[in-house]
PDB file of C-alpha atoms in Angstrom:
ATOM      1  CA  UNK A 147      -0.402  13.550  23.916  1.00  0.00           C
ATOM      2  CA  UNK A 148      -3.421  13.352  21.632  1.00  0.00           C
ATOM      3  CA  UNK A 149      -1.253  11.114  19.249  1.00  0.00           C
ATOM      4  CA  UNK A 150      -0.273   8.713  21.590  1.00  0.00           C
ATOM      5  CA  UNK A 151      -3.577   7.985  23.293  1.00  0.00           C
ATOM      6  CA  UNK A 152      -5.769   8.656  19.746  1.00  0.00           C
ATOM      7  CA  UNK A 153      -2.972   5.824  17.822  1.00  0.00           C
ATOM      8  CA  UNK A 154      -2.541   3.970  21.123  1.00  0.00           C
ATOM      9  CA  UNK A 155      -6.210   3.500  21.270  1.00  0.00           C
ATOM     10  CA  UNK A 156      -5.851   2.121  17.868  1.00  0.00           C
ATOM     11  CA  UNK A 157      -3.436  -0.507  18.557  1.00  0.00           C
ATOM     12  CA  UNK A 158      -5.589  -2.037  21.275  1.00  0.00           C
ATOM     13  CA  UNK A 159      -8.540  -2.137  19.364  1.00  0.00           C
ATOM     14  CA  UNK A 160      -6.978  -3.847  17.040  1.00  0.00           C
ATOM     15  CA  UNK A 161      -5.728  -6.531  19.257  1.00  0.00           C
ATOM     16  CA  UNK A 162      -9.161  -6.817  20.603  1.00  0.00           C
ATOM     17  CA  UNK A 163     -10.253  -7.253  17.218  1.00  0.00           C
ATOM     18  CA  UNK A 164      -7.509  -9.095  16.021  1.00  0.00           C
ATOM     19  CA  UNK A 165      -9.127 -12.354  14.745  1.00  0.00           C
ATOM     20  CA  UNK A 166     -11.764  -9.797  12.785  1.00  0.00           C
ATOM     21  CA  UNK A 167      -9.404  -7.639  11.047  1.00  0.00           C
ATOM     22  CA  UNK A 168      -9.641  -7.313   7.715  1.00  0.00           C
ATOM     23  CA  UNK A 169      -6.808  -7.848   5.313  1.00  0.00           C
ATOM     24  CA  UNK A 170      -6.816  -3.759   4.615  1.00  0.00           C
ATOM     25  CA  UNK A 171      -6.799  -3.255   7.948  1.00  0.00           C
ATOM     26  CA  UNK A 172      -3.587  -4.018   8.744  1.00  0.00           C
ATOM     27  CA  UNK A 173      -2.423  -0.970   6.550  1.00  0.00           C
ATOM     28  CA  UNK A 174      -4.144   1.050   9.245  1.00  0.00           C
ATOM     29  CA  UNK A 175      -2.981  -0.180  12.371  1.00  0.00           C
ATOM     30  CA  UNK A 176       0.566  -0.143  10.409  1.00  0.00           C
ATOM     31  CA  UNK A 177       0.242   3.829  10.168  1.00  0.00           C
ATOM     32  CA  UNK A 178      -0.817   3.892  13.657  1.00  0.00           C
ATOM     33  CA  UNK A 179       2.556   2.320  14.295  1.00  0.00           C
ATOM     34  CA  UNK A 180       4.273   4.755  12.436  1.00  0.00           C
ATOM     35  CA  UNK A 181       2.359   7.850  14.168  1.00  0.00           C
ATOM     36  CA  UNK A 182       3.151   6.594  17.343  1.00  0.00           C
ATOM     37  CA  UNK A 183       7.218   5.922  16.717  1.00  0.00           C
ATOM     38  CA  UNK A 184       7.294   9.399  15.371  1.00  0.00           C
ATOM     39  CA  UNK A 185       5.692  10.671  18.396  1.00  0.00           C
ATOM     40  CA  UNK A 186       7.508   8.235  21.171  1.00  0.00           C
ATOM     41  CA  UNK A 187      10.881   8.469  19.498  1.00  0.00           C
ATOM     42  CA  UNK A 188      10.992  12.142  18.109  1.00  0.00           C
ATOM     43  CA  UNK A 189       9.007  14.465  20.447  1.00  0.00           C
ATOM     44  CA  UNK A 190      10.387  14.157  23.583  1.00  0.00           C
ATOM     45  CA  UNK A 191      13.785  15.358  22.270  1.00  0.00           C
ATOM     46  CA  UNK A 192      11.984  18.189  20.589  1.00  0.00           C
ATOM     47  CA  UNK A 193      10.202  19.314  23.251  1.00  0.00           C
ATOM     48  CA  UNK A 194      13.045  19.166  25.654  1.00  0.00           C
ATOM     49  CA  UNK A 195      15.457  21.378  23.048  1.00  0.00           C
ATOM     50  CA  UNK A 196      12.693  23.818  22.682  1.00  0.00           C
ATOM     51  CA  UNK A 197      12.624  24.412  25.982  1.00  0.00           C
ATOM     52  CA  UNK A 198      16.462  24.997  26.020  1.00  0.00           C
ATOM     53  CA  UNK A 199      16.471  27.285  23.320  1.00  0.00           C
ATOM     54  CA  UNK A 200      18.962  25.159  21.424  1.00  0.00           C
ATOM     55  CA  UNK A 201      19.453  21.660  20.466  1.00  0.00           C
ATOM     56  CA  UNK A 202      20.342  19.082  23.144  1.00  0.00           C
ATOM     57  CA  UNK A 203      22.968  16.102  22.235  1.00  0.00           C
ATOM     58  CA  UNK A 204      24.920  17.519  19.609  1.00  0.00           C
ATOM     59  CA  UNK A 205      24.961  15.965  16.378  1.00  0.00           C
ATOM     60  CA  UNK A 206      24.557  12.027  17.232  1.00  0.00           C
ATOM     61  CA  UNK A 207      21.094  12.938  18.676  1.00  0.00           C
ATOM     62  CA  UNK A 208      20.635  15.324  14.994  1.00  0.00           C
ATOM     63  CA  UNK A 209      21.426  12.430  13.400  1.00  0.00           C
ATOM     64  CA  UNK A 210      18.729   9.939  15.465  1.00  0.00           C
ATOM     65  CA  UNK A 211      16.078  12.674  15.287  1.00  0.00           C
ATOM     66  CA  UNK A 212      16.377  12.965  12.088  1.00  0.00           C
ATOM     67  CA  UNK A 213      16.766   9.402  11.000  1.00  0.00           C
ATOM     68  CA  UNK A 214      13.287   8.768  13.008  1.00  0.00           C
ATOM     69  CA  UNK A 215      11.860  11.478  11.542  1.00  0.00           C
ATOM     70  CA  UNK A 216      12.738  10.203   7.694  1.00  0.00           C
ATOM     71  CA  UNK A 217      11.806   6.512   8.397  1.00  0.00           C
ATOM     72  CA  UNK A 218       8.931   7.066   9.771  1.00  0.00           C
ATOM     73  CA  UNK A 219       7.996  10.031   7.446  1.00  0.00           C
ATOM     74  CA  UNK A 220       8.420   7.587   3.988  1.00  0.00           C
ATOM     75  CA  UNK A 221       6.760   4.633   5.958  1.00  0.00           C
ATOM     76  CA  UNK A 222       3.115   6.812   6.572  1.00  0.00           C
ATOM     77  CA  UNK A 223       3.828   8.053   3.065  1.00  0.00           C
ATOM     78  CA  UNK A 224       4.165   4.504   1.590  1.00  0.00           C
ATOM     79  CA  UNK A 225       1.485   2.832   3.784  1.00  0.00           C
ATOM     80  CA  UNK A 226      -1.049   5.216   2.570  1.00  0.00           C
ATOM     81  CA  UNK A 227       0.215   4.759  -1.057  1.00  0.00           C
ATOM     82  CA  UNK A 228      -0.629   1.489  -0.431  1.00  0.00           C
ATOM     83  CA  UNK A 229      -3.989   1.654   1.333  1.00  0.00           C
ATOM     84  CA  UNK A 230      -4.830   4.146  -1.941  1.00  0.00           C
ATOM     85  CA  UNK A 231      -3.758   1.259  -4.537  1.00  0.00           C
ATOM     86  CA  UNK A 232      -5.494  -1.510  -2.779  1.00  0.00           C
ATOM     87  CA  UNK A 233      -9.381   0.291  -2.187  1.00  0.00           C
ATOM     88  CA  UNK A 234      -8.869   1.231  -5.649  1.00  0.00           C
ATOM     89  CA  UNK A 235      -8.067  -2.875  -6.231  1.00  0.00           C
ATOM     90  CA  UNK A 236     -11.141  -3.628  -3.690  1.00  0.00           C
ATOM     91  CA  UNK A 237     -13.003  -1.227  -5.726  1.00  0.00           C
ATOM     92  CA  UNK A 238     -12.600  -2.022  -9.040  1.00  0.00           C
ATOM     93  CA  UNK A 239     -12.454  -6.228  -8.919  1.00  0.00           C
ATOM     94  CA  UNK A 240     -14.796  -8.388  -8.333  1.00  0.00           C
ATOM     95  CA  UNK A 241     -15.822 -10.133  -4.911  1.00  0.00           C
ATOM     96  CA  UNK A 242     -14.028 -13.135  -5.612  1.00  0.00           C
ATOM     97  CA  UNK A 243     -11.238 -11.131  -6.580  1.00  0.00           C
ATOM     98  CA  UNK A 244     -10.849  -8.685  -4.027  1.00  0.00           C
ATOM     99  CA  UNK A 245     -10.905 -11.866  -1.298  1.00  0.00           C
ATOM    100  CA  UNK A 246      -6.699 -12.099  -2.978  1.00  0.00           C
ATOM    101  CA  UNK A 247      -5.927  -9.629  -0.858  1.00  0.00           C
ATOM    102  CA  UNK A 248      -5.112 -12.093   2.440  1.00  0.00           C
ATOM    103  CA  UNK A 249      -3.543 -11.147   5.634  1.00  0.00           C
ATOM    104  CA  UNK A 250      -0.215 -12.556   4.423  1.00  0.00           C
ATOM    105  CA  UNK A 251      -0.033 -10.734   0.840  1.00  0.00           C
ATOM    106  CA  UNK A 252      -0.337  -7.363   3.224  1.00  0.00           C
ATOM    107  CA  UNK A 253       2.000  -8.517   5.686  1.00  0.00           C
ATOM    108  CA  UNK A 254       4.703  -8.879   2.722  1.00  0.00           C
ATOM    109  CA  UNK A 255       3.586  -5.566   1.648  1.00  0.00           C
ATOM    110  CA  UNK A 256       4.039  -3.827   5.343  1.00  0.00           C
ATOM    111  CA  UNK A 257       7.389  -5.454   5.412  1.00  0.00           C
ATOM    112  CA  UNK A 258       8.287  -4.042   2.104  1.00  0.00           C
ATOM    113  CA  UNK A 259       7.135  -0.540   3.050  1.00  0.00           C
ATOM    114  CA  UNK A 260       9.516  -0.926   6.275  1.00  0.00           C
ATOM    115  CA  UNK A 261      12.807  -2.594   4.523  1.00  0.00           C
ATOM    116  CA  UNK A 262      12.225   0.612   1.767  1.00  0.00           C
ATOM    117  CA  UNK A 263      11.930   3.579   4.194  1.00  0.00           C
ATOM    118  CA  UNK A 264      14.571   1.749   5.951  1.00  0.00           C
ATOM    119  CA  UNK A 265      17.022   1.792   3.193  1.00  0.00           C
ATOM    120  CA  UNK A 266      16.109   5.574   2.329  1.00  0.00           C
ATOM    121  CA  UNK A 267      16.984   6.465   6.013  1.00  0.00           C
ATOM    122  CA  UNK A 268      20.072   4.691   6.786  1.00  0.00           C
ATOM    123  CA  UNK A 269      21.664   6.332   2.942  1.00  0.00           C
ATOM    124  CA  UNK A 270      22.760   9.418   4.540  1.00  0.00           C
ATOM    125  CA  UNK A 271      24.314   7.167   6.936  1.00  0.00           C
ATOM    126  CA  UNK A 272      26.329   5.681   4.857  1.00  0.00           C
ATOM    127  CA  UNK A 273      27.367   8.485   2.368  1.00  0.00           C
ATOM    128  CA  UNK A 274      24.316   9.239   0.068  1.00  0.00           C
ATOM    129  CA  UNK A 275      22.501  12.685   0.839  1.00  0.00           C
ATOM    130  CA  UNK A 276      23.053  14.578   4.564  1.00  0.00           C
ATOM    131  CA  UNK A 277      21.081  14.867   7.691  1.00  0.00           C
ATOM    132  CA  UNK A 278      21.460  18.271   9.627  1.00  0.00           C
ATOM    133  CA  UNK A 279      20.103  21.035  11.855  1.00  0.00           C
ATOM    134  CA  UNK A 280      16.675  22.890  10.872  1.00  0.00           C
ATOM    135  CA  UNK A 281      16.726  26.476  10.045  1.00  0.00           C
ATOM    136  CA  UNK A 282      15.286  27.408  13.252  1.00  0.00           C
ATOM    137  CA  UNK A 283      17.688  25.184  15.290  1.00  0.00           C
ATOM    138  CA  UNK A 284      15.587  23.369  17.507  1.00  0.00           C
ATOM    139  CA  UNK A 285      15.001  20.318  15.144  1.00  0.00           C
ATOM    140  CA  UNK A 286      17.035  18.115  12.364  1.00  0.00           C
ATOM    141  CA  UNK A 287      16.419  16.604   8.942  1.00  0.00           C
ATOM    142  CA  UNK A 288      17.726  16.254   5.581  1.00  0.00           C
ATOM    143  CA  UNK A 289      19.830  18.791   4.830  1.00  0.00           C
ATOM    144  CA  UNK A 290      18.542  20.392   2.399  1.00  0.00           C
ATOM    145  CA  UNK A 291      20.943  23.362   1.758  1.00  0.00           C
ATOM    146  CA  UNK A 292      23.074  20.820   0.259  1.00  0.00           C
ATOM    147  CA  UNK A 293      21.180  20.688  -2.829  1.00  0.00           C
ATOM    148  CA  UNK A 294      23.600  23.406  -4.338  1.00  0.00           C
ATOM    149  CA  UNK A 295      26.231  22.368  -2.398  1.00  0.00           C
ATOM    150  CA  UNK A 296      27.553  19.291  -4.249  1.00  0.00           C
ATOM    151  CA  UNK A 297      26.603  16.877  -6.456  1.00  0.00           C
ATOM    152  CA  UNK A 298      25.886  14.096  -3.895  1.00  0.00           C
ATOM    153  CA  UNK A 299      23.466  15.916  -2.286  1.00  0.00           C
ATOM    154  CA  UNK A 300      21.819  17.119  -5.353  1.00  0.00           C
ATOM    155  CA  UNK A 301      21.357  13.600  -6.429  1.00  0.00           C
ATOM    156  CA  UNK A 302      20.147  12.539  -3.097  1.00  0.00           C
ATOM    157  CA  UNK A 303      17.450  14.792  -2.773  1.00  0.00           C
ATOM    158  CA  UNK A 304      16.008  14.661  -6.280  1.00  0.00           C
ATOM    159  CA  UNK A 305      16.055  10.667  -5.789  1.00  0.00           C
ATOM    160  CA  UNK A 306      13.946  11.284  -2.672  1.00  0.00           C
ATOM    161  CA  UNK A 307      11.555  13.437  -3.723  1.00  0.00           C
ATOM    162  CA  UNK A 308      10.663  11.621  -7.103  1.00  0.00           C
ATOM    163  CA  UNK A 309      10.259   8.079  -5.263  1.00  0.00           C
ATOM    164  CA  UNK A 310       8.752   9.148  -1.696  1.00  0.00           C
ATOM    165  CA  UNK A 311       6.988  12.139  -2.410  1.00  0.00           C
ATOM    166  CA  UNK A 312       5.701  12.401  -5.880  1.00  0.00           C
ATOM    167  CA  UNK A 313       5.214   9.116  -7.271  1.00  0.00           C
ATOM    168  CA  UNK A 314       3.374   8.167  -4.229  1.00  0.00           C
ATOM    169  CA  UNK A 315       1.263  11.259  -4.352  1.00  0.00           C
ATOM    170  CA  UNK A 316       0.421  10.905  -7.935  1.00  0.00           C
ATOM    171  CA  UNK A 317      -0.424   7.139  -6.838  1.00  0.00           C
ATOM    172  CA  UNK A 318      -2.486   8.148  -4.603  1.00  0.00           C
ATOM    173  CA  UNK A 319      -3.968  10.822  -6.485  1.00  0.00           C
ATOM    174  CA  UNK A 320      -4.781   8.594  -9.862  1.00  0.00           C
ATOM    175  CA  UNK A 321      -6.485   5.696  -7.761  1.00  0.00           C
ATOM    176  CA  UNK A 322      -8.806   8.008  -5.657  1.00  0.00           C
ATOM    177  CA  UNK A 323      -9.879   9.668  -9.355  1.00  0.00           C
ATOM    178  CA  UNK A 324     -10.197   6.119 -10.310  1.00  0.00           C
ATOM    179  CA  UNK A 325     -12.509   5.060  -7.868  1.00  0.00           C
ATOM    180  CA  UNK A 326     -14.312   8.356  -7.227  1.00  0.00           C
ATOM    181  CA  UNK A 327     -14.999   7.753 -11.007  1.00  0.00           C
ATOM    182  CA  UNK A 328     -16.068   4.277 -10.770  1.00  0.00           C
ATOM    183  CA  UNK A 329     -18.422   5.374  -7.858  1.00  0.00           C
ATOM    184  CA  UNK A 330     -19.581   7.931  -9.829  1.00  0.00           C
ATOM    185  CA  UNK A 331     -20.751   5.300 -12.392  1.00  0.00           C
ATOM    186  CA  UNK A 332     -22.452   2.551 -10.496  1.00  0.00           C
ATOM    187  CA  UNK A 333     -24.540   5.323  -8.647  1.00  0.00           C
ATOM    188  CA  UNK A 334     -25.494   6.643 -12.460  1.00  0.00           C
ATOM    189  CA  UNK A 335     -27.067   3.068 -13.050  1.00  0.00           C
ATOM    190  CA  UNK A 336     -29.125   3.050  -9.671  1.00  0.00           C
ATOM    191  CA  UNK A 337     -31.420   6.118  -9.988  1.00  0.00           C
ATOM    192  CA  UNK A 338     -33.126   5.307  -6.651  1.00  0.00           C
ATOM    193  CA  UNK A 339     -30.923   5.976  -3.948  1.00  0.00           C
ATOM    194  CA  UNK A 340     -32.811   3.410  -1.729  1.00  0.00           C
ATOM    195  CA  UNK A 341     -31.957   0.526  -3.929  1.00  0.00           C
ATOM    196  CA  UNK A 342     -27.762   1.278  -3.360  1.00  0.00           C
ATOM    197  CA  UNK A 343     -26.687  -1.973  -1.542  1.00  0.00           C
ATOM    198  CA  UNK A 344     -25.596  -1.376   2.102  1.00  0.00           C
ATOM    199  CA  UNK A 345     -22.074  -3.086   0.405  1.00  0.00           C
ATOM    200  CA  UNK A 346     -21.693  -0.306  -1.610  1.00  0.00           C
ATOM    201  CA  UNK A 347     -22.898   1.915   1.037  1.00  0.00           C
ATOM    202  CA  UNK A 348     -19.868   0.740   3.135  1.00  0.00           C
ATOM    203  CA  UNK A 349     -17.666   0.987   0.398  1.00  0.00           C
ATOM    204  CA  UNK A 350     -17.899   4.102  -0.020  1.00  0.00           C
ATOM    205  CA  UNK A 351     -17.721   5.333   3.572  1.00  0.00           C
ATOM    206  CA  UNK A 352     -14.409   3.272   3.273  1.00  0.00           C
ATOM    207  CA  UNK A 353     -13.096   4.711   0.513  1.00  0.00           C
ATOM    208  CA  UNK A 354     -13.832   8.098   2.260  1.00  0.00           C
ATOM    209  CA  UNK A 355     -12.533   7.706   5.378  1.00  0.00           C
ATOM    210  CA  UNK A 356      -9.194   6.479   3.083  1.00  0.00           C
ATOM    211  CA  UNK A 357      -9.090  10.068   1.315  1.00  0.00           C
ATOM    212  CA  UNK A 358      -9.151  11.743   4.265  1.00  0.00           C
ATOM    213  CA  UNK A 359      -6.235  10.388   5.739  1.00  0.00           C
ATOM    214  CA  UNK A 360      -4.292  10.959   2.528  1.00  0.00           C
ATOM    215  CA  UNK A 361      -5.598  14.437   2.322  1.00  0.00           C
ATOM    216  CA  UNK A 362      -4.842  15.169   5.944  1.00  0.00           C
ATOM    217  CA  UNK A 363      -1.375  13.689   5.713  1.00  0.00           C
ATOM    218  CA  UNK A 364      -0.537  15.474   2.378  1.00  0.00           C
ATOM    219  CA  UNK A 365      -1.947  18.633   3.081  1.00  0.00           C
ATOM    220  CA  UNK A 366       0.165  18.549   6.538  1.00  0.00           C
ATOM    221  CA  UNK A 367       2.906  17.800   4.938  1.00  0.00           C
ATOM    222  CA  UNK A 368       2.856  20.701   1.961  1.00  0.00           C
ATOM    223  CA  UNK A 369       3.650  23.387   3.715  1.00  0.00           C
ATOM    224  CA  UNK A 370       7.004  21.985   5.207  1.00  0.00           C
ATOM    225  CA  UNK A 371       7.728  20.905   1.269  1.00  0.00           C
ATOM    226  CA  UNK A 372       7.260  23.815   0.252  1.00  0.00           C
ATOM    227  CA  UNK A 373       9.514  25.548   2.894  1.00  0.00           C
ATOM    228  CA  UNK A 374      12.191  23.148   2.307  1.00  0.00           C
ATOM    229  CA  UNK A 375      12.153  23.340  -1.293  1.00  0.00           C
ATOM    230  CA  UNK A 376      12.440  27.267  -0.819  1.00  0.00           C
ATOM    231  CA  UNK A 377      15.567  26.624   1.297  1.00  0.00           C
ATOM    232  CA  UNK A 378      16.933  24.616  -1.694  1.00  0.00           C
ATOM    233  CA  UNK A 379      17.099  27.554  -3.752  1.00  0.00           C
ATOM    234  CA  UNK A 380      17.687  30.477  -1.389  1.00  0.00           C
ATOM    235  CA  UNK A 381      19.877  30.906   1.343  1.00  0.00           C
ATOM    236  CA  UNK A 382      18.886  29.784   5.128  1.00  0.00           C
ATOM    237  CA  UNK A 383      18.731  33.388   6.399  1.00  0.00           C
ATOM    238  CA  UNK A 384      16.173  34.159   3.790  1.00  0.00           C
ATOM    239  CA  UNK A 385      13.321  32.809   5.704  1.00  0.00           C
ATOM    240  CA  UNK A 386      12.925  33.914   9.447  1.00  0.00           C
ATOM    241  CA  UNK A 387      12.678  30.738  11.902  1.00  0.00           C
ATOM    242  CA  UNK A 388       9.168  31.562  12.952  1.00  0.00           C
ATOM    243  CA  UNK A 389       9.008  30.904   9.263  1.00  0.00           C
ATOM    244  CA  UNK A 390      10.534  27.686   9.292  1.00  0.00           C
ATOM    245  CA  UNK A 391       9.453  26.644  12.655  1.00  0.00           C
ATOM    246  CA  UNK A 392       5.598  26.702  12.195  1.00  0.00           C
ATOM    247  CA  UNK A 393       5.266  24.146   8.825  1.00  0.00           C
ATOM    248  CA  UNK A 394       7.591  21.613  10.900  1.00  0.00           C
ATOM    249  CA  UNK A 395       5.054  21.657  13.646  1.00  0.00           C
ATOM    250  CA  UNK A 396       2.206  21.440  11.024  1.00  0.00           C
ATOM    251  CA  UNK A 397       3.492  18.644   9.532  1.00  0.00           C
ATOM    252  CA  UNK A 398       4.292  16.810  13.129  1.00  0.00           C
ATOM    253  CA  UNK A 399       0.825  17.333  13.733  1.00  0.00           C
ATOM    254  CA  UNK A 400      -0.544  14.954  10.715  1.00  0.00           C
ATOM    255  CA  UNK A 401       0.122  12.166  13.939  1.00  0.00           C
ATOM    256  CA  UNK A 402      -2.584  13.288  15.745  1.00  0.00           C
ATOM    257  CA  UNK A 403      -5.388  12.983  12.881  1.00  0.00           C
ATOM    258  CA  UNK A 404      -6.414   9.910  12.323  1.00  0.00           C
ATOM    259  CA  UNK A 405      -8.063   8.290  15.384  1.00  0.00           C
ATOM    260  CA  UNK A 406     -10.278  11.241  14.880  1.00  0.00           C
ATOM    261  CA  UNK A 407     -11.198  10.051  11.488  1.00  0.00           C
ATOM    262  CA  UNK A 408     -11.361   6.745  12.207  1.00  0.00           C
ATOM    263  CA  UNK A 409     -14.120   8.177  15.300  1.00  0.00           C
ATOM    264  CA  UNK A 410     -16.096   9.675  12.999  1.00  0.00           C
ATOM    265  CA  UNK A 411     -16.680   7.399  10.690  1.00  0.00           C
ATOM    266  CA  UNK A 412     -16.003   3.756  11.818  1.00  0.00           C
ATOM    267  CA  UNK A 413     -19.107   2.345  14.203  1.00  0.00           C
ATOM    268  CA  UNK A 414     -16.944  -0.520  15.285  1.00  0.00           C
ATOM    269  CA  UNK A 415     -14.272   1.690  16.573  1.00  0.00           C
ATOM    270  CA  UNK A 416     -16.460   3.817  18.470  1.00  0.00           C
ATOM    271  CA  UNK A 417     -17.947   0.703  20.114  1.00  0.00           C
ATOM    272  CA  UNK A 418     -14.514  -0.434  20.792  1.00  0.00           C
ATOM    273  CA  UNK A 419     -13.081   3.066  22.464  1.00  0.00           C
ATOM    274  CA  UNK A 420     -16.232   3.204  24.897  1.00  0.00           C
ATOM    275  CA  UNK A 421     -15.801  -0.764  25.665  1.00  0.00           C
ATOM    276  CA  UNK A 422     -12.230  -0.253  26.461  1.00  0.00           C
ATOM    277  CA  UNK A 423     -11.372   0.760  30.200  1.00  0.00           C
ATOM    278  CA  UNK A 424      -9.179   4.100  30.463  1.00  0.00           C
ATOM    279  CA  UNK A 425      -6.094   4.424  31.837  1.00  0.00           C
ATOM    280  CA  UNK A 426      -4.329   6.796  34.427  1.00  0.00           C
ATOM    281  CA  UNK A 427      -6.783   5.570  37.171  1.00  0.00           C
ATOM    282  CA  UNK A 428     -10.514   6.215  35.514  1.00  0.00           C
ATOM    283  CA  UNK A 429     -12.078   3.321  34.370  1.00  0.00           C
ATOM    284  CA  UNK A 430     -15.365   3.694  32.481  1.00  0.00           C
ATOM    285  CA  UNK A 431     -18.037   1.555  32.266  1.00  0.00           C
ATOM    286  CA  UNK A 432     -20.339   1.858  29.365  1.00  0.00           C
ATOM    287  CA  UNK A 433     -23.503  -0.733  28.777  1.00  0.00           C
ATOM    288  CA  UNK A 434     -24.728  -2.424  25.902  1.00  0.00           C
ATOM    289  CA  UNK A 435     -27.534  -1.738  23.371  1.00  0.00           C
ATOM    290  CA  UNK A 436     -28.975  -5.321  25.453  1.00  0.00           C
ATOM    291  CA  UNK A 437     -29.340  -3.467  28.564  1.00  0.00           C
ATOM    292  CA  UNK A 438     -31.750  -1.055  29.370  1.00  0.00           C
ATOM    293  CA  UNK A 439     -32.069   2.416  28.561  1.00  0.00           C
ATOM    294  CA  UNK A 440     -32.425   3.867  31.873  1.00  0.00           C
ATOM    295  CA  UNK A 441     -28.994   2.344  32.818  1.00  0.00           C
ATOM    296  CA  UNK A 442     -26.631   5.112  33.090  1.00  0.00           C
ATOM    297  CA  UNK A 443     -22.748   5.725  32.356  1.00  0.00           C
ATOM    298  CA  UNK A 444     -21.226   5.372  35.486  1.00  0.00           C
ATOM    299  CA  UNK A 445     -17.741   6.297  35.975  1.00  0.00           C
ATOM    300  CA  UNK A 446     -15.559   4.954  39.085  1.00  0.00           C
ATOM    301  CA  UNK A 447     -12.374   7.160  40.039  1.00  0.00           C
ATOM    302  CA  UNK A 448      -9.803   4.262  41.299  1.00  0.00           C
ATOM    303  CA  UNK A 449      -6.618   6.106  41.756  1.00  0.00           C
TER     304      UNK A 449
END
C-alpha cells in the first residue's frame, strides 16, 4: 500500500510538472516506475500464497514472479547507477556543460537500462541460469542452489552478480566519494558559510537526497545477498525459512522508501502532494502562501 500511493504520488507529480522536469529527473520518476511494477505485478501473488501456506500457480506463475522480480530488481539497480554517474557529471562540469545532459540523452539512457535488465531476465528463459522456488516456499527467484549444481548455472550467476550488483555498486560508490570530495573542497575555499551560493546549497541537498536512495536501496537489498550467497555454498535446509523469509521482505520493502525521501527533502514535491486532491473519496483542499493565514485546511468527505 504505502508503495503504491508514496510512487503513485510520484508519477502524478511528475505529469503535473512535466514541462518543468529536469533532465535528471526523469531517472527518478523512472525508479518510481520500477517500484510500482514490482509492487503491482509481484505482491499480489505473494500475498495471496502466503496466505495459502504454499505457492499458488505452479511453476508458470514461479517463473512470472520471478521474472518481475529480476527485471525490475536490475532496472532500480541500474537507474540509480545512473542517477549516481550523472550528479557526479552535474557535479563535477561546468554549467555549460552539465546543460548536455537533455531530456533525450536520458531518455536513451532509461531505454538502455530497460532493454539490459530485459535481456538479463528473459536468459533463464531461454537456457542461461534458472529461476525457482525460495527456500521458504512462498516466493521465487534465481535459483541459486544451482551454483554447484552445473556449470551453466555457475556461470550465470557469477555473470549476474559482477554486472548488476557489484559494478554498479562500486559505481555508485566511487562517484558519491567523488563528489562528497569535490564538496568537501569548494566548501574549504568559502570559509564563511553565508557566502555558499544557494546553487551550491541545492546541489548539495540534491546530491543528498541521491545517496539516500542508493543507501536505502543497497542496504535493503544486503541482507537478501547475503542470504542467497549463503545458500550458494550450503545446503537449503541449512537456514530455517524464518531465516530466509525475513531478508526477502526487507528487500521488497526498499519500494516503499523513496517518496518519503523525496518528502523530506524536495519543497516542490511537498507543494505538489498537498495541491493534489486524494483519492478513495477525500478530497483536500489546501491554500496558498497568497491567501491568508487565518484560512484553514478544510477537508470535504465526498464518498
Amino acid at each position: 500500500i504505502l508503495t503504491i500511493l508514496g510512487n503513485s504520488a510520484v508519477l502524478a507529480t511528475a505529469v503535473r510538472r512535466s514541462s518543468l522536469l529536469k533532465s535528471p529527473e526523469l531517472l527518478t520518476v523512472n525508479l518510481a516506475v520500477a517500484d510500482i511494477g514490482m509492487a503491482i505485478s509481484m505482491y499480489p501473488l505473494a500475498i495471496a500464497s502466503a496466505w495459502n501456506h504454499a505457492w499458488l500457480g505452479g511453476d508458470a506463475s514461479c517463473i512470472y514472479y520471478a521474472l518481475m522480480g529480476f527485471l525490475f530488481g536490475v532496472c532500480s539497480m541500474m537507474t540509480l547507477c545512473a542517477m549516481a554517474v550523472i550528479r557526479f557529471l552535474v557535479t563535477n562540469s561546468s554549467k555549460s556543460n552539465s546543460n548536455k545532459i537533455t531530456k533525450n540523452t536520458v531518455c536513451i539512457l532509461i531505454t538502455f537500462i530497460w532493454l539490459y535488465s530485459l535481456l538479463w531476465a528473459i536468459l533463464p528463459l531461454i537456457g542461461w541460469g534458472y529461476y525457482g522456488p525460495e527456500p521458504f516456499g512462498i516466493s521465487c527467484t534465481i535459483a541459486w542452489s544451482k551454483f554447484h549444481n552445473s556449470s551453466n548455472g555457475f556461470s550465470f550467476i557469477l555473470s549476474m552478480f559482477l554486472l548488476c550488483t557489484v559494478l554498479p555498486a562500486l559505481t555508485i560508490v566511487a562517484c558519491y566519494l567523488g563528489i562528497a570530495w569535490k564538496v568537501h573542497k569548494a566548501y574549504q575555499e568559502i570559509q564563511n558559510i553565508d557566502r555558499i551560493p544557494n546553487a551550491a546549497k541545492l546541489e548539495k541537498k540534491l546530491t543528498l537526497m541521491a545517496v539516500l536512495i542508493s543507501v536505502g536501496f543497497l542496504s535493503s537489498w544486503t541482507p537478501y545477498a547475503a542470504a542467497s550467497f549463503w545458500s550458494i555454498f550450503n545446503s537449503g535446509d541449512s537456514l530455517q525459512p524464518i531465516v530466509t523469509l525475513l531478508p526477502c521482505l526487507f528487500a521488497k520493502s526498499s519500494t516503499a522508501y523513496n517518496p518519503f525521501i523525496y518528502y523530506i527533502f524536495s519543497k516542490t514535491f511537498r507543494r505538489e502532494i498537498k495541491q493534489l486532491q486524494c483519492c478513495c473519496g477525500w478530497q483536500v483542499h489546501f491554500f496558498g502562501t497568497n491567501n491568508s493565514a487565518e484560512n484553514p485546511v478544510s477537508m470535504m468527505w465526498s464518498g
